[in-house]
């Protein structure tokens, strides 16, 4: 089992996703500022993993707090939450995790300082365990949507490395394979950060699931050749109407899927659904450093002075989405209703 | 003016396109085998440039021939043509150029050996000059199709560097800019070889044409934002029915164009039209080394043991193509008729 991130007595330990697939290196964060940096620099990435990392960062900051009374501890808590909030704008799981830790804090703030700290650590660890359980449930729900055999295309990495473990989109694929389906994964390399070639290929190979890496622009040709029976991707935020913000390039894949009559599925925990955002146009899209596009492995690929766009995400309108697979079941259009219903329903006991 | 390739007394001189944009280095080939290597290794690439390089390679081989009579010279000629033919399978301009040199040879084979050599050198130089003139004519015809202002997206490099000069798709853009149109070019970086970021951006910057480089998977999002008014790309081979083989990823762009109602244009000389190939399914697609995908700038991006696909080209069915811009005029659907008509028509005097 890949340990994407882990609470330890020494701090929060992350596999360094910027070093994969050639180096398996771990980073130990002993302060919440280090956790914030690790999120910002994409040592850890993937919406659900960012959520758990945020909770653990807050717990770590609390653990380190020198506050001796509830009022001072609250001041530290607010500051820590703010530092974590300022890391990345698009994945709603970050804000969801902060809010959940805030709600926990409110509930227990009358307790003694050491008890509060301990409860927040436990809450973060619970979120870690719940995320894995949610992914397993998504897998159970989604596996039936996967073809009995043949190619399934995915974009970016929505796997164990994007979550506390098992994965969302790759969790669905893993569950289908566990059920005996003969799936061959086509992984878009996913420029500029190459999560597909570096991360998805790495973790699927560890599981012995056959995988072919293609550059993003090959997806159309591969679909036209009839090699793809389904597409499944993750999500960074899903608006109330079912519009999906996910890694840049997802929208292009969705348009190609429509043109070829291939079902396009999104797998994401309910914490990714943001009922307060009515549609995709209101989702803030992070622009990242131009150097991610201009330089690869330190080598300059674009002449000086040329403009760059580097949005980290795009929005796929709901009309392209055949179904959204959550841990509570499968949502289908009209998403306004189905997502609201699933969001308000009691959490499925995994 | 960028000198993509040039006949000199010392041999055939190429700008090394594998070194751009950070190094402007030239390679001088003194044998036809070196020219074949330069084509195979993509020091020179782009269908029209490959055609001219092939002709110059044959002329160079002939110049070096030790044959003292017509029969021996013919043997050398056939061997040289075969070496050049074995370089790359998709761009039909290669075979077109070889055939044209063969026809020239047949016409003059009764002459003395030195005269034959000189005539073949002149024929290759004529093809160089004609290619530039054809691109200028394409520019005149195609400029009217470009929007008066705004974004034009292109894929790969169909510019001066892909031709003897001026370019096909970029020639159309250059002509539109010369007419006063305010065009901003969006250049797909074009994995795996990065012809967009390395070559298109480089040559447009030299001309002061505003350019933004995007990774291939951003094209959909940029189109959805309304930033693109037209798309223009080159071609490596156009079948009789108008199906277009071009750099991998072109088909994806064409599908996106259709979805967004953006006209998708192809600019290519008549020598790219292959009336003997009835449709795109019969165009051989070159598979290149997996390392182009797995390694970037020498760094490994895909774990060992993962499968790779690396087709250098894909086929865009004619139904996605709004018009094909040639030096003899603009072809529109039904392409069966319009392409045949333009192909059989006398060459326009540029």
XYZ file of C-alpha atoms in Angstrom:
700
model
C 0.000 0.000 0.000
C 1.390 3.379 -1.051
C 1.620 5.800 1.895
C 0.855 9.143 0.281
C 0.827 10.940 3.620
C 0.918 9.735 7.177
C 0.691 11.123 10.684
C 3.735 10.088 12.707
C 5.089 11.056 16.126
C 7.778 13.035 14.284
C 5.338 15.040 12.148
C 3.498 14.569 8.854
C 5.330 12.387 6.385
C 4.757 12.726 2.637
C 6.042 10.797 -0.331
C 7.704 13.485 -2.471
C 5.613 13.404 -5.656
C 7.942 15.806 -7.446
C 10.674 13.128 -7.358
C 8.667 10.152 -8.639
C 8.965 7.899 -10.577
C 12.761 7.673 -10.456
C 13.228 8.416 -6.746
C 11.030 7.253 -3.864
C 11.847 9.913 -1.293
C 9.885 10.965 1.794
C 9.581 14.413 3.324
C 8.861 14.869 7.019
C 7.137 18.109 7.987
C 7.512 19.185 11.593
C 5.631 22.511 11.284
C 2.364 23.571 9.680
C 4.298 26.058 7.527
C 6.219 23.154 6.055
C 2.935 21.394 5.344
C 1.670 24.551 3.602
C 4.827 24.623 1.460
C 4.472 20.962 0.622
C 0.920 21.593 -0.643
C 1.936 24.722 -2.557
C 4.932 23.058 -4.226
C 2.948 19.965 -5.134
C 5.054 17.543 -3.115
C 1.529 16.401 -2.266
C -1.294 17.064 -4.758
C -4.697 15.714 -5.662
C -7.811 17.220 -4.126
C -8.558 14.534 -1.488
C -4.894 14.281 -0.465
C -4.710 18.052 -0.146
C -7.746 17.907 2.142
C -6.177 15.339 4.451
C -2.820 17.170 4.310
C -4.570 20.371 5.365
C -6.214 18.659 8.341
C -2.919 17.104 9.383
C -1.133 20.438 8.929
C -3.630 22.099 11.240
C -3.291 19.289 13.786
C 0.493 19.611 13.597
C 0.341 23.375 14.077
C -1.916 22.890 17.079
C 0.396 20.253 18.524
C 3.299 22.738 18.269
C 1.295 25.609 19.771
C 2.763 27.158 22.937
C -0.655 28.486 23.984
C -1.571 27.734 27.577
C -5.222 28.700 27.493
C -8.201 28.326 25.170
C -8.184 31.926 23.963
C -4.535 31.845 22.907
C -5.004 28.432 21.357
C -7.903 29.804 19.276
C -5.693 32.637 18.031
C -3.033 30.133 16.956
C -5.694 27.921 15.416
C -7.065 30.741 13.255
C -3.582 31.718 12.098
C -2.695 28.144 11.228
C -5.923 27.648 9.291
C -5.225 30.847 7.365
C -1.702 29.734 6.442
C -3.053 26.434 5.144
C -5.894 28.175 3.288
C -3.457 30.350 1.300
C -1.844 27.446 -0.513
C -4.012 26.513 -3.490
C -7.346 28.005 -4.589
C -9.160 25.425 -6.712
C -9.499 22.119 -4.840
C -12.464 22.628 -2.564
C -11.378 19.722 -0.345
C -8.804 22.078 1.168
C -11.526 24.434 2.405
C -13.776 21.547 3.344
C -11.010 20.088 5.531
C -10.309 23.424 7.183
C -14.012 23.883 7.908
C -14.280 20.418 9.361
C -11.338 21.080 11.674
C -12.935 24.411 12.638
C -16.203 22.715 13.469
C -14.349 20.149 15.546
C -12.474 22.924 17.336
C -15.715 24.756 18.116
C -17.211 21.621 19.607
C -14.303 20.939 21.942
C -12.942 24.412 22.708
C -14.217 24.294 26.299
C -11.886 21.366 26.986
C -8.331 21.557 28.291
C -5.558 22.537 25.837
C -3.911 19.076 25.722
C -7.288 17.431 25.141
C -8.140 19.840 22.322
C -4.780 19.125 20.670
C -5.278 15.397 20.994
C -8.814 15.561 19.591
C -7.682 17.559 16.545
C -4.898 15.063 15.846
C -7.443 12.273 16.058
C -9.830 14.145 13.770
C -7.128 14.501 11.111
C -6.296 10.822 11.399
C -9.998 9.970 11.122
C -10.207 12.014 7.913
C -7.271 10.006 6.566
C -9.029 6.712 7.329
C -12.371 7.965 6.048
C -10.810 9.043 2.771
C -9.500 5.542 2.107
C -12.881 4.058 3.040
C -14.643 6.539 0.742
C -12.362 5.532 -2.123
C -13.112 1.858 -1.515
C -16.843 2.670 -1.596
C -16.421 4.682 -4.818
C -14.644 1.670 -6.247
C -17.557 -0.601 -5.347
C -20.086 1.781 -6.913
C -18.028 2.638 -9.974
C -16.589 -0.741 -10.946
C -19.889 -1.727 -12.593
C -19.508 1.207 -14.999
C -16.162 -0.038 -16.255
C -16.059 -2.285 -19.347
C -15.481 -6.004 -18.827
C -12.285 -5.663 -20.826
C -10.338 -3.186 -22.893
C -8.984 0.301 -22.583
C -9.939 2.868 -19.955
C -8.406 6.301 -20.314
C -7.559 8.532 -17.376
C -6.066 11.986 -17.165
C -3.690 13.301 -14.493
C -3.422 11.190 -11.332
C -6.563 10.487 -9.357
C -4.999 7.520 -7.629
C -3.576 6.484 -4.296
C -1.130 9.365 -4.631
C -3.957 11.899 -4.990
C -5.754 10.636 -1.903
C -4.997 9.030 1.436
C -4.899 5.753 -0.502
C -6.540 3.546 -3.170
C -7.629 6.525 -5.271
C -10.812 7.935 -6.737
C -10.672 7.330 -10.513
C -7.908 4.750 -10.078
C -9.871 3.310 -7.143
C -12.725 2.615 -9.546
C -10.262 0.958 -11.930
C -8.644 -1.018 -9.071
C -12.055 -2.267 -7.908
C -12.978 -3.278 -11.456
C -9.699 -5.189 -11.780
C -10.292 -6.822 -8.373
C -13.645 -8.000 -9.748
C -11.804 -9.698 -12.595
C -12.302 -7.107 -15.327
C -9.432 -7.077 -17.835
C -8.696 -3.388 -18.005
C -5.785 -1.775 -19.807
C -5.254 1.787 -18.626
C -4.281 4.553 -21.041
C -2.717 7.322 -18.986
C -2.398 10.814 -20.484
C 1.043 12.054 -19.486
C -0.638 15.299 -18.348
C 1.539 18.263 -19.100
C 2.934 20.367 -17.651
C 3.445 18.491 -14.375
C 3.345 14.980 -15.895
C 1.210 13.424 -13.169
C 0.082 10.776 -15.644
C 3.485 9.548 -16.762
C 5.215 10.055 -13.426
C 2.523 9.101 -10.893
C -0.349 7.165 -12.468
C 1.993 4.877 -14.387
C 4.111 4.362 -11.249
C 1.284 3.365 -8.958
C -0.547 1.205 -11.499
C 2.687 -0.628 -12.270
C 3.115 -1.322 -8.548
C -0.311 -2.992 -8.700
C 0.452 -4.873 -11.902
C -2.352 -3.160 -13.837
C -1.341 -2.920 -17.524
C -0.762 0.711 -18.458
C 0.190 2.615 -21.580
C 1.372 6.198 -21.288
C 0.489 8.555 -24.133
C 1.134 12.233 -24.596
C -2.055 14.231 -24.057
C -2.456 15.026 -27.733
C -2.623 11.320 -28.651
C -5.940 10.811 -26.815
C -8.043 11.703 -29.860
C -6.214 9.311 -32.180
C -6.387 6.480 -29.614
C -10.141 6.998 -29.175
C -10.688 7.065 -32.937
C -8.910 3.704 -33.142
C -11.609 2.269 -30.846
C -9.182 1.460 -28.047
C -11.067 3.247 -25.267
C -14.276 1.888 -23.719
C -14.622 4.372 -20.878
C -12.942 7.404 -19.371
C -12.658 8.046 -15.656
C -11.041 11.059 -14.034
C -11.003 12.710 -10.627
C -12.137 16.212 -9.696
C -10.841 19.196 -7.765
C -14.227 20.810 -7.340
C -17.703 19.936 -8.553
C -20.219 22.780 -8.720
C -23.843 22.339 -7.666
C -24.907 21.952 -11.306
C -22.376 19.180 -11.971
C -19.716 21.248 -13.748
C -16.350 19.677 -12.920
C -13.074 21.502 -12.317
C -10.215 19.088 -12.782
C -6.645 19.057 -14.064
C -6.057 21.113 -17.202
C -6.834 18.974 -20.230
C -9.805 17.214 -18.696
C -12.206 19.318 -20.752
C -10.378 18.379 -23.963
C -10.734 14.700 -23.017
C -14.458 15.197 -22.329
C -15.041 16.787 -25.744
C -13.169 13.909 -27.403
C -15.259 11.416 -25.415
C -18.475 13.017 -26.634
C -17.269 12.963 -30.256
C -16.496 9.239 -29.997
C -19.540 8.214 -27.940
C -17.388 7.085 -25.011
C -18.827 7.538 -21.492
C -16.929 10.122 -19.458
C -17.054 9.459 -15.690
C -15.871 11.535 -12.752
C -14.986 9.876 -9.441
C -14.746 12.092 -6.366
C -15.718 12.084 -2.718
C -18.710 14.121 -1.599
C -16.238 16.564 -0.021
C -15.357 17.639 -3.589
C -18.943 18.706 -4.269
C -19.342 22.402 -3.537
C -23.045 23.194 -3.339
C -22.198 26.823 -2.602
C -20.732 27.225 -6.093
C -23.650 27.257 -8.499
C -21.724 26.487 -11.688
C -18.236 26.029 -13.069
C -17.759 29.644 -14.156
C -17.528 30.599 -10.463
C -14.728 28.183 -9.612
C -11.418 30.036 -9.173
C -8.789 28.572 -11.501
C -5.217 28.633 -10.227
C -2.599 30.001 -12.637
C 0.756 28.424 -11.902
C 4.285 29.521 -12.693
C 5.089 29.814 -16.413
C 8.285 27.880 -15.799
C 6.273 24.651 -15.511
C 5.596 25.050 -19.244
C 8.809 26.716 -20.427
C 11.271 24.432 -18.651
C 11.285 20.644 -18.413
C 13.823 18.887 -16.223
C 15.628 22.208 -15.995
C 15.962 22.617 -19.751
C 14.492 25.667 -21.450
C 11.999 24.686 -24.173
C 10.417 28.065 -25.003
C 12.435 31.074 -26.170
C 12.695 34.020 -23.783
C 9.976 36.610 -24.137
C 7.206 34.348 -25.396
C 3.928 34.515 -23.459
C 2.668 31.461 -21.588
C -0.644 30.354 -20.167
C -0.546 27.851 -17.337
C -3.972 27.330 -15.801
C -3.724 24.311 -13.496
C -7.346 23.325 -14.084
C -10.191 23.619 -16.523
C -13.944 23.219 -16.185
C -15.883 20.460 -17.914
C -19.561 21.392 -18.226
C -21.967 18.880 -16.701
C -23.436 17.980 -20.076
C -20.269 16.042 -20.930
C -20.360 13.980 -17.721
C -22.089 10.590 -17.964
C -22.033 10.061 -14.187
C -20.330 11.241 -11.023
C -19.182 8.384 -8.809
C -19.141 9.224 -5.086
C -18.733 7.127 -1.950
C -22.472 7.487 -1.372
C -23.530 6.295 -4.789
C -23.659 7.416 -8.399
C -25.055 10.793 -9.401
C -26.537 11.284 -12.853
C -28.049 14.265 -14.622
C -29.835 16.397 -13.615
C -26.939 16.947 -11.217
C -28.603 19.854 -9.408
C -30.856 17.265 -7.816
C -28.688 14.172 -7.637
C -25.673 15.918 -6.110
C -27.776 17.774 -3.549
C -29.482 14.561 -2.582
C -26.208 12.659 -2.122
C -24.604 15.570 -0.266
C -27.434 15.773 2.235
C -27.823 12.050 2.703
C -26.236 10.403 5.726
C -22.708 9.201 5.201
C -22.663 5.612 4.034
C -20.963 3.423 6.597
C -18.190 1.790 4.624
C 15.086 35.235 -43.237
C 15.579 31.894 -41.504
C 17.716 29.518 -43.596
C 16.188 26.135 -42.813
C 18.355 24.381 -45.382
C 20.667 25.627 -48.083
C 22.769 24.275 -50.919
C 26.375 25.423 -50.552
C 29.608 24.533 -52.307
C 30.573 22.621 -49.158
C 27.389 20.535 -49.044
C 23.859 20.900 -47.689
C 23.631 23.107 -44.629
C 20.804 22.692 -42.102
C 19.835 24.632 -39.015
C 19.813 21.973 -36.277
C 16.172 21.956 -35.159
C 16.885 19.603 -32.270
C 18.968 22.361 -30.632
C 16.514 25.259 -30.945
C 15.433 27.497 -29.297
C 18.399 27.848 -26.962
C 21.167 27.153 -29.517
C 21.296 28.280 -33.138
C 23.659 25.673 -34.566
C 24.161 24.602 -38.197
C 25.006 21.151 -39.526
C 26.830 20.731 -42.834
C 26.218 17.454 -44.666
C 28.854 16.419 -47.194
C 27.311 13.036 -48.126
C 23.810 11.869 -48.972
C 24.002 9.400 -46.059
C 24.447 12.352 -43.718
C 21.396 14.011 -45.278
C 19.403 10.802 -44.713
C 20.474 10.791 -41.055
C 19.549 14.434 -40.662
C 16.028 13.666 -41.955
C 15.696 10.538 -39.799
C 16.872 12.292 -36.621
C 14.660 15.318 -37.205
C 17.504 17.823 -37.445
C 15.300 18.879 -40.354
C 11.567 18.094 -40.226
C 8.318 19.348 -41.725
C 6.955 17.768 -44.895
C 7.989 20.451 -47.423
C 11.460 20.835 -45.873
C 11.904 17.056 -45.959
C 11.031 17.141 -49.673
C 13.642 19.785 -50.468
C 16.187 18.051 -48.209
C 15.606 14.809 -50.108
C 16.199 16.511 -53.451
C 19.357 18.180 -52.165
C 20.527 14.902 -50.644
C 20.144 13.179 -54.015
C 21.944 16.027 -55.784
C 24.741 15.820 -53.224
C 25.047 12.053 -53.661
C 25.227 12.518 -57.415
C 27.855 15.243 -57.073
C 29.985 12.826 -55.010
C 29.496 9.915 -57.419
C 32.689 8.439 -58.885
C 30.766 7.032 -61.868
C 32.345 7.779 -65.221
C 29.512 6.682 -67.495
C 25.742 6.956 -67.607
C 25.059 3.344 -66.614
C 27.192 3.514 -63.466
C 25.748 6.907 -62.628
C 22.241 5.434 -62.862
C 23.223 2.656 -60.443
C 24.512 5.230 -57.958
C 21.411 7.339 -58.495
C 19.063 4.456 -57.676
C 21.038 3.556 -54.558
C 21.057 7.149 -53.359
C 17.306 7.534 -53.928
C 16.702 4.339 -51.962
C 18.810 5.546 -49.006
C 16.836 8.781 -48.916
C 13.521 6.948 -49.273
C 14.185 4.818 -46.165
C 14.156 7.761 -43.775
C 10.554 8.590 -42.874
C 7.334 6.983 -44.139
C 4.505 9.487 -43.676
C 5.345 12.804 -45.360
C 4.553 12.226 -49.017
C 6.708 15.186 -50.058
C 9.723 12.929 -49.548
C 8.493 10.516 -52.217
C 7.280 13.342 -54.398
C 10.758 14.910 -54.340
C 12.466 11.606 -55.129
C 10.096 11.058 -58.051
C 10.709 14.525 -59.387
C 14.465 13.967 -59.279
C 13.962 10.606 -60.991
C 11.923 12.228 -63.750
C 14.600 14.853 -64.195
C 17.263 12.166 -64.331
C 15.325 10.240 -66.993
C 15.028 13.348 -69.126
C 18.756 14.125 -69.084
C 20.382 10.702 -68.761
C 21.694 10.824 -72.329
C 23.832 13.818 -71.410
C 27.423 13.743 -70.161
C 27.998 12.837 -66.485
C 29.100 16.342 -65.383
C 26.077 17.880 -67.095
C 23.693 15.425 -65.441
C 25.198 16.212 -62.040
C 24.899 19.941 -62.632
C 21.291 19.663 -63.819
C 20.281 17.660 -60.740
C 21.903 20.216 -58.450
C 19.997 22.946 -60.257
C 16.753 20.974 -60.011
C 17.147 20.664 -56.226
C 17.857 24.382 -55.939
C 14.805 25.100 -58.112
C 12.659 23.030 -55.746
C 13.983 25.115 -52.847
C 13.035 28.358 -54.585
C 9.672 26.986 -55.727
C 8.805 25.921 -52.192
C 9.285 29.440 -50.881
C 7.242 30.840 -53.779
C 4.491 28.280 -53.105
C 4.376 29.323 -49.459
C 4.076 32.980 -50.452
C 1.187 32.063 -52.762
C -0.474 30.025 -49.977
C -0.120 33.097 -47.782
C -1.864 35.275 -50.368
C -4.730 32.810 -50.750
C -5.075 31.970 -47.069
C -4.703 35.386 -45.441
C -8.312 36.254 -46.284
C -9.473 33.305 -44.169
C -7.756 34.640 -41.057
C -9.712 36.841 -38.646
C -9.047 40.587 -38.723
C -7.860 40.326 -35.147
C -7.617 37.886 -32.285
C -6.281 34.442 -31.615
C -5.255 31.881 -34.213
C -4.203 28.494 -32.924
C -1.610 26.313 -34.612
C -0.214 22.891 -33.794
C 3.355 21.693 -34.302
C 5.530 23.835 -36.580
C 4.369 24.474 -40.128
C 6.586 27.497 -40.476
C 9.779 28.623 -42.149
C 11.527 25.797 -40.307
C 9.196 23.189 -41.803
C 9.755 24.443 -45.351
C 12.436 26.105 -47.455
C 11.174 29.360 -45.940
C 8.120 31.470 -44.949
C 6.047 28.438 -43.992
C 2.706 26.917 -44.884
C 0.369 27.486 -41.900
C 2.687 30.159 -40.494
C 3.025 31.571 -44.019
C -0.735 32.153 -44.002
C -0.409 33.846 -40.609
C 2.582 35.903 -41.795
C 0.679 37.062 -44.886
C -2.324 38.016 -42.756
C -0.064 40.027 -40.435
C 1.612 41.691 -43.453
C -1.888 42.747 -44.550
C -2.353 44.461 -41.205
C -4.382 41.820 -39.390
C -3.798 41.855 -35.632
C -3.220 38.191 -34.979
C -2.112 36.647 -31.734
C -0.838 33.110 -32.249
C -1.549 30.347 -29.744
C 1.045 27.648 -30.295
C 0.438 24.154 -28.908
C 3.753 23.022 -27.459
C 3.279 19.739 -29.369
C 4.563 16.824 -27.374
C 6.615 14.787 -27.581
C 9.062 16.706 -29.785
C 7.905 20.194 -28.710
C 7.974 21.709 -32.185
C 5.446 24.315 -31.026
C 7.312 25.626 -28.019
C 10.780 25.208 -29.466
C 10.316 26.103 -33.148
C 7.034 27.942 -33.789
C 7.549 30.266 -30.832
C 11.159 30.878 -31.898
C 10.428 31.829 -35.492
C 7.332 33.914 -34.706
C 9.270 35.807 -32.075
C 11.964 36.583 -34.673
C 9.173 38.150 -36.768
C 7.655 40.013 -33.835
C 4.309 38.191 -34.117
C 2.749 37.932 -30.637
C 2.694 34.321 -29.520
C 1.476 32.414 -26.479
C 2.680 28.872 -25.923
C 0.244 26.462 -24.283
C 0.554 22.793 -23.468
C -1.491 20.702 -25.903
C -4.124 19.850 -23.324
C -4.958 23.551 -22.767
C -6.341 23.980 -26.301
C -9.880 22.992 -25.302
C -10.032 25.418 -22.380
C -8.605 28.266 -24.484
C -11.188 27.653 -27.217
C -14.016 27.522 -24.687
C -12.872 30.930 -23.434
C -13.520 32.328 -26.917
C -9.886 33.221 -27.526
C -9.503 31.403 -30.859
C -11.007 32.697 -34.114
C -9.385 30.220 -36.495
C -7.050 27.254 -36.543
C -4.439 26.661 -39.206
C -2.067 23.715 -39.389
C 0.196 22.107 -41.978
C 0.019 18.582 -43.375
C 2.343 15.657 -43.994
C 0.072 13.938 -46.472
C -3.414 14.708 -47.773
C -5.363 11.779 -49.232
C -7.497 12.137 -52.363
C -10.653 12.446 -50.241
C -9.228 15.297 -48.142
C -8.250 13.276 -45.057
C -5.185 14.958 -43.557
C -2.220 13.247 -41.909
C -0.392 15.731 -39.747
C 1.530 15.843 -36.474
C 0.032 13.770 -33.671
C -2.557 15.865 -31.851
C -3.921 17.554 -34.959
C -7.022 15.359 -34.887
C -7.696 16.318 -31.265
C -7.476 19.997 -32.256
C -9.879 19.400 -35.165
C -12.460 17.761 -32.889
C -12.180 20.669 -30.450
C -12.571 23.120 -33.335
C -15.790 21.416 -34.445
C -17.187 21.467 -30.894
C -16.526 25.217 -30.621
C -17.576 26.173 -34.173
C -14.083 27.390 -35.063
C -12.917 26.930 -38.681
C -10.080 24.429 -39.003
C -7.788 25.118 -41.979
C -4.946 23.109 -43.458
C -2.196 24.835 -45.456
C 0.026 22.658 -47.641
C 1.614 22.681 -51.075
C 0.086 20.570 -53.843
C 3.080 18.211 -53.450
C 1.505 17.131 -50.131
C -1.662 15.948 -51.878
C -1.384 12.246 -52.659
C -4.086 11.354 -55.165
C -2.855 7.758 -55.167
C -3.948 7.362 -51.532
C -7.724 7.217 -51.557
C -8.313 8.000 -47.879
C -6.532 8.538 -44.582
C -6.758 4.938 -43.412
C -4.185 4.037 -46.081
C -1.553 6.546 -44.975
C 1.333 4.793 -43.187
C 1.814 6.306 -39.723
C 5.365 6.366 -38.419
C 5.870 5.049 -34.871
C 8.869 6.740 -33.303
C 11.107 5.718 -30.412
C 9.327 5.418 -27.043
C 12.125 7.443 -25.492
C 10.680 10.627 -27.027
C 7.767 10.164 -24.594
C 9.524 8.576 -21.617
C 12.489 10.956 -21.428
C 12.541 14.736 -21.635
C 15.842 16.596 -21.723
C 17.481 13.327 -20.715
C 15.335 12.904 -17.608
C 13.203 9.783 -17.195
C 9.515 10.661 -16.720
C 7.877 7.233 -17.060
C 8.768 4.280 -14.836
C 10.581 1.370 -16.452
C 8.352 -1.322 -17.916
C 5.342 0.852 -18.732
C 4.059 0.616 -22.313
C 4.209 3.637 -24.594
C 2.564 4.676 -27.814
C 4.369 7.200 -29.962
C 2.707 7.641 -33.346
C 4.283 10.687 -34.984
C 1.102 11.562 -36.865
C -2.637 11.165 -36.798
C -5.306 11.447 -39.473
C -7.991 14.135 -39.411
C -10.991 13.097 -41.514
C -11.928 15.544 -44.255
C -15.253 16.375 -42.601
C -13.418 18.403 -39.941
C -11.491 20.492 -42.486
C -13.078 23.827 -43.440
C -10.631 24.398 -46.319
C -7.258 23.291 -47.631
C -5.055 26.203 -48.638
C -2.611 25.417 -51.466
C -0.359 27.557 -53.637
C -2.865 27.095 -56.472
C -5.895 28.230 -54.528
C -8.258 27.056 -51.820
C -9.873 23.626 -51.921
C -13.202 23.056 -50.197
C -15.419 20.011 -49.800
C -16.086 17.840 -51.692
C -12.305 17.404 -51.657
C -12.339 14.469 -54.088
C -13.129 17.006 -56.790
C -11.441 20.159 -55.584
C -8.095 18.508 -54.796
C -8.019 16.616 -58.084
C -8.792 19.804 -59.960
C -6.049 21.803 -58.225
C -3.548 18.963 -58.609
C -4.087 18.686 -62.328
C -4.184 22.406 -62.972
C -1.044 24.127 -64.272
C 1.231 25.393 -61.572
C 0.414 28.960 -60.695
C 3.297 31.236 -61.627
C 4.138 32.892 -58.366
